PDB file of C-alpha atoms in Angstrom:
ATOM      1  CA  UNK A 228      -3.246  40.137  24.702  1.00 49.00           C
ATOM      2  CA  UNK A 229      -6.172  40.458  22.275  1.00 50.00           C
ATOM      3  CA  UNK A 230      -3.637  41.282  19.236  1.00 47.00           C
ATOM      4  CA  UNK A 231      -1.129  38.071  20.215  1.00 45.00           C
ATOM      5  CA  UNK A 232      -4.144  35.653  19.907  1.00 45.00           C
ATOM      6  CA  UNK A 233      -5.127  37.091  16.735  1.00 45.00           C
ATOM      7  CA  UNK A 234      -1.983  36.927  15.066  1.00 44.00           C
ATOM      8  CA  UNK A 235      -1.306  32.900  16.257  1.00 48.00           C
ATOM      9  CA  UNK A 236      -5.061  32.232  14.806  1.00 48.00           C
ATOM     10  CA  UNK A 237      -3.851  33.792  11.569  1.00 44.00           C
ATOM     11  CA  UNK A 238      -0.683  31.664  11.534  1.00 44.00           C
ATOM     12  CA  UNK A 239      -2.814  28.109  12.251  1.00 45.00           C
ATOM     13  CA  UNK A 240      -5.028  29.513   9.594  1.00 46.00           C
ATOM     14  CA  UNK A 241      -2.379  30.107   6.813  1.00 44.00           C
ATOM     15  CA  UNK A 242       0.248  27.464   8.104  1.00 45.00           C
ATOM     16  CA  UNK A 243      -1.866  24.578   6.376  1.00 46.00           C
ATOM     17  CA  UNK A 244      -2.717  26.409   3.262  1.00 43.00           C
ATOM     18  CA  UNK A 245       1.427  27.166   2.803  1.00 43.00           C
ATOM     19  CA  UNK A 246       2.171  23.732   3.436  1.00 45.00           C
ATOM     20  CA  UNK A 247       0.095  22.483   0.589  1.00 49.00           C
ATOM     21  CA  UNK A 248       1.012  25.063  -1.603  1.00 55.00           C
ATOM     22  CA  UNK A 249       4.773  23.966  -1.752  1.00 89.00           C
ATOM     23  CA  UNK A 250       3.580  20.258  -3.097  1.00 96.00           C
ATOM     24  CA  UNK A 251       3.456  21.237  -6.547  1.00 97.00           C
ATOM     25  CA  UNK A 252       5.183  18.341  -8.125  1.00 98.00           C
ATOM     26  CA  UNK A 253       5.039  14.680  -7.465  1.00 98.00           C
ATOM     27  CA  UNK A 254       8.819  14.918  -6.525  1.00 98.00           C
ATOM     28  CA  UNK A 255       7.457  17.477  -3.885  1.00 98.00           C
ATOM     29  CA  UNK A 256       4.831  15.226  -2.941  1.00 98.00           C
ATOM     30  CA  UNK A 257       7.067  12.313  -2.501  1.00 98.00           C
ATOM     31  CA  UNK A 258       9.971  14.561  -0.747  1.00 98.00           C
ATOM     32  CA  UNK A 259       7.097  15.492   1.726  1.00 98.00           C
ATOM     33  CA  UNK A 260       5.978  12.020   2.720  1.00 98.00           C
ATOM     34  CA  UNK A 261       9.255  10.732   3.403  1.00 98.00           C
ATOM     35  CA  UNK A 262      10.328  13.733   5.238  1.00 97.00           C
ATOM     36  CA  UNK A 263       7.340  12.969   7.532  1.00 98.00           C
ATOM     37  CA  UNK A 264       7.784   8.956   7.855  1.00 98.00           C
ATOM     38  CA  UNK A 265      11.241   8.498   7.217  1.00 96.00           C
ATOM     39  CA  UNK A 266      12.136   7.773  10.719  1.00 96.00           C
ATOM     40  CA  UNK A 267       8.891   6.662  11.910  1.00 98.00           C
ATOM     41  CA  UNK A 268       7.655   4.490  10.173  1.00 98.00           C
ATOM     42  CA  UNK A 269       7.518   1.181  11.132  1.00 98.00           C
ATOM     43  CA  UNK A 270      10.272  -1.680   9.711  1.00 98.00           C
ATOM     44  CA  UNK A 271       8.482  -4.666  10.055  1.00 98.00           C
ATOM     45  CA  UNK A 272       4.776  -5.887  10.575  1.00 98.00           C
ATOM     46  CA  UNK A 273       2.626  -8.758  11.153  1.00 98.00           C
ATOM     47  CA  UNK A 274      -1.251  -9.616  10.795  1.00 98.00           C
ATOM     48  CA  UNK A 275      -4.056 -11.721   9.832  1.00 98.00           C
ATOM     49  CA  UNK A 276      -6.272 -11.731   6.553  1.00 98.00           C
ATOM     50  CA  UNK A 277      -9.390 -12.356   5.927  1.00 98.00           C
ATOM     51  CA  UNK A 278      -9.582 -12.460   2.002  1.00 97.00           C
ATOM     52  CA  UNK A 279     -12.912 -12.643   0.226  1.00 97.00           C
ATOM     53  CA  UNK A 280     -13.117 -12.796  -3.348  1.00 96.00           C
ATOM     54  CA  UNK A 281     -16.423 -12.658  -5.163  1.00 95.00           C
ATOM     55  CA  UNK A 282     -17.412 -14.152  -8.017  1.00 89.00           C
ATOM     56  CA  UNK A 283     -19.378 -12.984 -11.436  1.00 82.00           C
ATOM     57  CA  UNK A 284     -22.442 -13.713  -9.667  1.00 81.00           C
ATOM     58  CA  UNK A 285     -21.376 -12.477  -6.444  1.00 79.00           C
ATOM     59  CA  UNK A 286     -20.896 -15.401  -4.429  1.00 88.00           C
ATOM     60  CA  UNK A 287     -18.241 -15.509  -1.603  1.00 94.00           C
ATOM     61  CA  UNK A 288     -15.017 -17.437  -0.834  1.00 95.00           C
ATOM     62  CA  UNK A 289     -13.622 -16.622   2.234  1.00 96.00           C
ATOM     63  CA  UNK A 290      -9.961 -17.654   3.114  1.00 96.00           C
ATOM     64  CA  UNK A 291      -7.205 -16.855   6.322  1.00 97.00           C
ATOM     65  CA  UNK A 292      -3.941 -15.609   4.973  1.00 97.00           C
ATOM     66  CA  UNK A 293      -0.939 -14.685   7.673  1.00 97.00           C
ATOM     67  CA  UNK A 294       1.299 -11.939   6.626  1.00 98.00           C
ATOM     68  CA  UNK A 295       4.373 -10.668   7.725  1.00 98.00           C
ATOM     69  CA  UNK A 296       6.356  -7.302   6.045  1.00 98.00           C
ATOM     70  CA  UNK A 297       9.581  -6.116   5.843  1.00 98.00           C
ATOM     71  CA  UNK A 298      10.137  -2.464   4.586  1.00 98.00           C
ATOM     72  CA  UNK A 299      11.100  -1.987   2.324  1.00 97.00           C
ATOM     73  CA  UNK A 300      10.509  -4.541  -0.060  1.00 96.00           C
ATOM     74  CA  UNK A 301       8.869  -7.675   1.197  1.00 98.00           C
ATOM     75  CA  UNK A 302       6.293  -9.324   1.659  1.00 98.00           C
ATOM     76  CA  UNK A 303       5.420 -12.977   2.907  1.00 98.00           C
ATOM     77  CA  UNK A 304       1.650 -14.428   2.708  1.00 98.00           C
ATOM     78  CA  UNK A 305       1.010 -17.714   4.385  1.00 97.00           C
ATOM     79  CA  UNK A 306      -2.250 -19.426   3.113  1.00 96.00           C
ATOM     80  CA  UNK A 307      -3.829 -21.419   5.758  1.00 94.00           C
ATOM     81  CA  UNK A 308      -3.500 -24.120   6.954  1.00 93.00           C
ATOM     82  CA  UNK A 309       0.026 -23.684   7.277  1.00 93.00           C
ATOM     83  CA  UNK A 310       1.388 -26.762   7.538  1.00 92.00           C
ATOM     84  CA  UNK A 311       0.635 -27.313   3.788  1.00 95.00           C
ATOM     85  CA  UNK A 312       3.542 -24.634   2.463  1.00 95.00           C
ATOM     86  CA  UNK A 313       1.256 -22.830   0.107  1.00 97.00           C
ATOM     87  CA  UNK A 314       1.818 -19.081  -0.185  1.00 97.00           C
ATOM     88  CA  UNK A 315       3.323 -16.073  -1.989  1.00 98.00           C
ATOM     89  CA  UNK A 316       6.647 -14.311  -1.556  1.00 98.00           C
ATOM     90  CA  UNK A 317       7.301 -10.766  -2.893  1.00 98.00           C
ATOM     91  CA  UNK A 318      10.907 -10.075  -2.049  1.00 98.00           C
ATOM     92  CA  UNK A 319      14.144  -8.274  -4.271  1.00 95.00           C
ATOM     93  CA  UNK A 320      11.991  -6.936  -6.442  1.00 96.00           C
ATOM     94  CA  UNK A 321      10.497 -10.733  -7.478  1.00 97.00           C
ATOM     95  CA  UNK A 322       7.215 -13.103  -6.575  1.00 98.00           C
ATOM     96  CA  UNK A 323       7.790 -16.655  -5.547  1.00 98.00           C
ATOM     97  CA  UNK A 324       4.763 -19.180  -5.534  1.00 98.00           C
ATOM     98  CA  UNK A 325       4.455 -22.211  -3.303  1.00 98.00           C
ATOM     99  CA  UNK A 326       2.253 -24.743  -3.610  1.00 97.00           C
ATOM    100  CA  UNK A 327       2.579 -28.442  -1.019  1.00 97.00           C
ATOM    101  CA  UNK A 328       5.789 -26.338   0.417  1.00 95.00           C
ATOM    102  CA  UNK A 329       7.637 -26.179  -2.876  1.00 96.00           C
ATOM    103  CA  UNK A 330       8.899 -23.149  -5.177  1.00 97.00           C
ATOM    104  CA  UNK A 331       6.073 -23.485  -7.889  1.00 96.00           C
ATOM    105  CA  UNK A 332       7.030 -20.525  -9.978  1.00 96.00           C
ATOM    106  CA  UNK A 333       9.069 -17.021  -9.931  1.00 97.00           C
ATOM    107  CA  UNK A 334       8.730 -14.254 -12.592  1.00 97.00           C
ATOM    108  CA  UNK A 335      10.364 -10.282 -12.104  1.00 97.00           C
ATOM    109  CA  UNK A 336       7.652  -8.422 -10.221  1.00 97.00           C
ATOM    110  CA  UNK A 337       7.395  -4.932  -8.684  1.00 96.00           C
ATOM    111  CA  UNK A 338       4.869  -4.844  -6.477  1.00 97.00           C
ATOM    112  CA  UNK A 339       2.609  -1.149  -6.869  1.00 98.00           C
ATOM    113  CA  UNK A 340       1.017  -1.938  -3.538  1.00 98.00           C
ATOM    114  CA  UNK A 341       4.088  -2.354  -1.401  1.00 98.00           C
ATOM    115  CA  UNK A 342       5.781   0.487  -3.255  1.00 98.00           C
ATOM    116  CA  UNK A 343       2.627   3.050  -2.756  1.00 98.00           C
ATOM    117  CA  UNK A 344       1.518   2.130   0.863  1.00 98.00           C
ATOM    118  CA  UNK A 345       4.923   1.640   2.361  1.00 98.00           C
ATOM    119  CA  UNK A 346       7.961   1.339   0.478  1.00 98.00           C
ATOM    120  CA  UNK A 347       7.872   4.899  -0.534  1.00 98.00           C
ATOM    121  CA  UNK A 348       8.769   6.329   2.738  1.00 98.00           C
ATOM    122  CA  UNK A 349      11.783   3.881   3.359  1.00 97.00           C
ATOM    123  CA  UNK A 350      13.454   3.803  -0.103  1.00 98.00           C
ATOM    124  CA  UNK A 351      16.143   6.138  -1.728  1.00 98.00           C
ATOM    125  CA  UNK A 352      14.131   9.264  -3.275  1.00 98.00           C
ATOM    126  CA  UNK A 353      15.465   8.811  -6.588  1.00 98.00           C
ATOM    127  CA  UNK A 354      14.776   4.680  -6.651  1.00 98.00           C
ATOM    128  CA  UNK A 355      11.144   5.817  -5.736  1.00 98.00           C
ATOM    129  CA  UNK A 356      10.834   7.737  -8.681  1.00 98.00           C
ATOM    130  CA  UNK A 357      12.193   5.689 -11.090  1.00 98.00           C
ATOM    131  CA  UNK A 358       9.938   2.670  -9.581  1.00 98.00           C
ATOM    132  CA  UNK A 359       7.011   5.188  -9.903  1.00 98.00           C
ATOM    133  CA  UNK A 360       7.745   5.642 -13.901  1.00 98.00           C
ATOM    134  CA  UNK A 361       8.409   2.036 -14.320  1.00 97.00           C
ATOM    135  CA  UNK A 362       4.909   1.829 -12.983  1.00 98.00           C
ATOM    136  CA  UNK A 363       3.908   3.810 -15.803  1.00 97.00           C
ATOM    137  CA  UNK A 364       2.381   6.608 -13.634  1.00 98.00           C
ATOM    138  CA  UNK A 365       2.836  10.069 -15.396  1.00 98.00           C
ATOM    139  CA  UNK A 366       4.837  11.973 -12.953  1.00 98.00           C
ATOM    140  CA  UNK A 367       4.508  15.208 -14.662  1.00 98.00           C
ATOM    141  CA  UNK A 368       0.744  15.139 -13.299  1.00 98.00           C
ATOM    142  CA  UNK A 369      -0.491  16.171 -10.347  1.00 98.00           C
ATOM    143  CA  UNK A 370      -3.546  17.770  -9.444  1.00 98.00           C
ATOM    144  CA  UNK A 371      -5.473  18.169  -6.132  1.00 98.00           C
ATOM    145  CA  UNK A 372      -9.055  16.622  -5.698  1.00 98.00           C
ATOM    146  CA  UNK A 373     -11.432  14.840  -3.059  1.00 98.00           C
ATOM    147  CA  UNK A 374     -11.740  11.172  -1.773  1.00 98.00           C
ATOM    148  CA  UNK A 375     -14.309   9.942   0.979  1.00 98.00           C
ATOM    149  CA  UNK A 376     -14.468  13.696   2.192  1.00 97.00           C
ATOM    150  CA  UNK A 377     -11.108  14.045   2.498  1.00 98.00           C
ATOM    151  CA  UNK A 378      -8.629  16.083   0.039  1.00 98.00           C
ATOM    152  CA  UNK A 379      -5.892  14.779  -1.913  1.00 98.00           C
ATOM    153  CA  UNK A 380      -3.359  14.800  -4.277  1.00 98.00           C
ATOM    154  CA  UNK A 381      -3.753  12.201  -7.516  1.00 98.00           C
ATOM    155  CA  UNK A 382      -0.551  11.596  -9.538  1.00 98.00           C
ATOM    156  CA  UNK A 383      -1.030  10.110 -13.056  1.00 98.00           C
ATOM    157  CA  UNK A 384      -3.926  11.298 -13.675  1.00 98.00           C
ATOM    158  CA  UNK A 385      -6.576  14.817 -15.142  1.00 98.00           C
ATOM    159  CA  UNK A 386      -9.700  15.519 -13.467  1.00 97.00           C
ATOM    160  CA  UNK A 387     -12.192  13.074 -14.878  1.00 97.00           C
ATOM    161  CA  UNK A 388      -9.613  10.506 -15.711  1.00 98.00           C
ATOM    162  CA  UNK A 389     -10.099   7.391 -14.013  1.00 98.00           C
ATOM    163  CA  UNK A 390      -8.797   4.770 -16.149  1.00 98.00           C
ATOM    164  CA  UNK A 391      -5.157   6.299 -16.817  1.00 98.00           C
ATOM    165  CA  UNK A 392      -2.773   4.997 -14.446  1.00 98.00           C
ATOM    166  CA  UNK A 393      -2.619   6.567 -11.437  1.00 98.00           C
ATOM    167  CA  UNK A 394      -2.575   6.892  -7.481  1.00 98.00           C
ATOM    168  CA  UNK A 395      -3.619   9.285  -4.643  1.00 99.00           C
ATOM    169  CA  UNK A 396      -2.688  10.183  -1.736  1.00 98.00           C
ATOM    170  CA  UNK A 397      -4.601  12.004   1.617  1.00 98.00           C
ATOM    171  CA  UNK A 398      -2.951  15.721   1.703  1.00 98.00           C
ATOM    172  CA  UNK A 399      -3.022  15.557   5.374  1.00 97.00           C
ATOM    173  CA  UNK A 400      -1.726  12.336   6.531  1.00 98.00           C
ATOM    174  CA  UNK A 401       0.259  11.661   3.292  1.00 98.00           C
ATOM    175  CA  UNK A 402      -0.481   8.238   3.069  1.00 98.00           C
ATOM    176  CA  UNK A 403      -1.933   6.027  -0.258  1.00 98.00           C
ATOM    177  CA  UNK A 404      -5.741   6.106  -0.106  1.00 98.00           C
ATOM    178  CA  UNK A 405      -6.277   4.465  -4.149  1.00 98.00           C
ATOM    179  CA  UNK A 406      -4.925   3.335  -7.413  1.00 98.00           C
ATOM    180  CA  UNK A 407      -6.522   3.147 -10.532  1.00 98.00           C
ATOM    181  CA  UNK A 408      -5.413   1.458 -14.250  1.00 98.00           C
ATOM    182  CA  UNK A 409      -5.947  -0.268 -17.147  1.00 98.00           C
ATOM    183  CA  UNK A 410      -6.308  -4.058 -16.455  1.00 96.00           C
ATOM    184  CA  UNK A 411      -7.281  -7.009 -19.100  1.00 91.00           C
ATOM    185  CA  UNK A 412      -5.538  -8.556 -22.068  1.00 90.00           C
ATOM    186  CA  UNK A 413      -6.282  -5.037 -23.881  1.00 93.00           C
ATOM    187  CA  UNK A 414      -6.355  -2.583 -21.067  1.00 94.00           C
ATOM    188  CA  UNK A 415      -9.575  -1.861 -22.099  1.00 96.00           C
ATOM    189  CA  UNK A 416     -10.691  -2.570 -18.074  1.00 97.00           C
ATOM    190  CA  UNK A 417     -10.070  -0.632 -15.577  1.00 98.00           C
ATOM    191  CA  UNK A 418      -8.818  -1.957 -11.927  1.00 98.00           C
ATOM    192  CA  UNK A 419      -9.295  -0.041  -8.951  1.00 98.00           C
ATOM    193  CA  UNK A 420      -7.477  -0.567  -5.501  1.00 98.00           C
ATOM    194  CA  UNK A 421      -8.862   1.479  -2.035  1.00 98.00           C
ATOM    195  CA  UNK A 422      -6.734   1.026   1.237  1.00 98.00           C
ATOM    196  CA  UNK A 423      -9.356   2.356   3.423  1.00 98.00           C
ATOM    197  CA  UNK A 424      -9.764   2.771   7.908  1.00 98.00           C
ATOM    198  CA  UNK A 425      -6.661   3.946   8.664  1.00 98.00           C
ATOM    199  CA  UNK A 426      -5.118   3.125  11.927  1.00 98.00           C
ATOM    200  CA  UNK A 427      -1.853   4.168  13.435  1.00 98.00           C
ATOM    201  CA  UNK A 428       0.209   1.415  13.483  1.00 98.00           C
ATOM    202  CA  UNK A 429       3.691   1.733  15.150  1.00 96.00           C
ATOM    203  CA  UNK A 430       5.086   5.340  13.676  1.00 96.00           C
ATOM    204  CA  UNK A 431       3.433   5.263  10.752  1.00 98.00           C
ATOM    205  CA  UNK A 432      -0.154   3.960   9.804  1.00 98.00           C
ATOM    206  CA  UNK A 433      -1.717   0.822   8.140  1.00 98.00           C
ATOM    207  CA  UNK A 434      -5.375   0.493   6.045  1.00 98.00           C
ATOM    208  CA  UNK A 435      -7.113  -2.702   7.773  1.00 98.00           C
ATOM    209  CA  UNK A 436      -9.659  -2.590   4.840  1.00 98.00           C
ATOM    210  CA  UNK A 437      -8.249  -3.108   1.324  1.00 98.00           C
ATOM    211  CA  UNK A 438     -10.753  -3.173  -1.151  1.00 98.00           C
ATOM    212  CA  UNK A 439     -10.311  -4.402  -4.735  1.00 98.00           C
ATOM    213  CA  UNK A 440     -12.635  -3.478  -7.971  1.00 97.00           C
ATOM    214  CA  UNK A 441     -12.656  -4.303 -12.089  1.00 96.00           C
ATOM    215  CA  UNK A 442     -15.197  -1.851 -13.829  1.00 96.00           C
ATOM    216  CA  UNK A 443     -16.558  -0.968 -10.477  1.00 96.00           C
ATOM    217  CA  UNK A 444     -17.756  -4.344  -9.537  1.00 95.00           C
ATOM    218  CA  UNK A 445     -16.581  -5.991  -6.422  1.00 96.00           C
ATOM    219  CA  UNK A 446     -13.656  -8.500  -7.070  1.00 96.00           C
ATOM    220  CA  UNK A 447     -12.241  -8.920  -3.488  1.00 97.00           C
ATOM    221  CA  UNK A 448     -12.138  -7.304   0.140  1.00 98.00           C
ATOM    222  CA  UNK A 449      -9.157  -7.923   2.716  1.00 98.00           C
ATOM    223  CA  UNK A 450      -9.784  -7.049   6.305  1.00 98.00           C
ATOM    224  CA  UNK A 451      -6.738  -7.027   8.897  1.00 98.00           C
ATOM    225  CA  UNK A 452      -6.646  -7.956  12.174  1.00 98.00           C
ATOM    226  CA  UNK A 453      -3.747  -8.204  14.956  1.00 97.00           C
ATOM    227  CA  UNK A 454      -1.895  -5.599  13.525  1.00 98.00           C
ATOM    228  CA  UNK A 455       1.676  -5.551  14.753  1.00 98.00           C
ATOM    229  CA  UNK A 456       4.292  -3.083  14.238  1.00 98.00           C
ATOM    230  CA  UNK A 457       8.055  -3.673  14.582  1.00 97.00           C
ATOM    231  CA  UNK A 458       8.081  -7.370  15.803  1.00 97.00           C
ATOM    232  CA  UNK A 459      11.307  -9.028  15.831  1.00 97.00           C
ATOM    233  CA  UNK A 460      11.418 -11.468  12.209  1.00 97.00           C
ATOM    234  CA  UNK A 461      13.573 -13.808  11.179  1.00 97.00           C
ATOM    235  CA  UNK A 462      15.117 -12.213   8.031  1.00 96.00           C
ATOM    236  CA  UNK A 463      14.953 -16.190   6.351  1.00 97.00           C
ATOM    237  CA  UNK A 464      11.698 -15.521   6.251  1.00 97.00           C
ATOM    238  CA  UNK A 465      12.164 -13.602   3.506  1.00 98.00           C
ATOM    239  CA  UNK A 466      14.221 -16.209   1.768  1.00 97.00           C
ATOM    240  CA  UNK A 467      12.213 -18.462  -0.643  1.00 97.00           C
ATOM    241  CA  UNK A 468      14.828 -21.260   0.032  1.00 96.00           C
ATOM    242  CA  UNK A 469      14.034 -21.392   3.895  1.00 97.00           C
ATOM    243  CA  UNK A 470      10.199 -21.096   2.474  1.00 97.00           C
ATOM    244  CA  UNK A 471       8.911 -24.704   4.712  1.00 94.00           C
ATOM    245  CA  UNK A 472      11.839 -23.927   7.347  1.00 93.00           C
ATOM    246  CA  UNK A 473      10.965 -20.451   9.121  1.00 93.00           C
ATOM    247  CA  UNK A 474       7.650 -19.344   9.926  1.00 92.00           C
ATOM    248  CA  UNK A 475       6.073 -16.386  12.075  1.00 91.00           C
ATOM    249  CA  UNK A 476       2.827 -17.572  12.666  1.00 85.00           C
ATOM    250  CA  UNK A 477       2.359 -21.607  13.295  1.00 67.00           C
TER     251      UNK A 477
END
């Protein structure tokens, strides 16, 4: 009996290490992430976002946004008051901005936070890798580090490099926690994004605190509330031609 217990303890102790040892490349990492959540990750989500913008003097501007997700590929943001018809839509690898209920701009755009935080679990494997390359992450670089006291995988930058395009993935739960990369017209500044305070949502996760920094200085924080997984959403929510006709939250 004592021998049986000892063997079980050894198996438990060795298992996490052997699992981690299998992830040696970015391809291994994406495979592990998809294997863990591809079937369970929510397909839709909604939440209310408190957005706090900080100017250079530290003064705050607070606003409320209503957001709806369709995974993979679509995010709708309605600025309050909704009746004014202002907001942004990300869908089909494009972004659309709306003012007074009318489409103001549209452009080609791949949202890196959508890819890393949500779409990575639902898109085809090859499409994920191609998209990450398009976003200029060096997929040949994968290393281990620690972030907020937890072990992480880092893709895109070697130890000590906090400027090159890179993303950080929590080793245990295999979700996105941090992104850094060049910013500004000449690329000399460093932009950082953090996904913090993760909570279980449906069969996946969501970080109800998102932080944006520029050269180490806080620029914007997002605080999410009223998180819902897999609510029924009208597909027209994510079609720009129906921007003013369909809403998930009045």
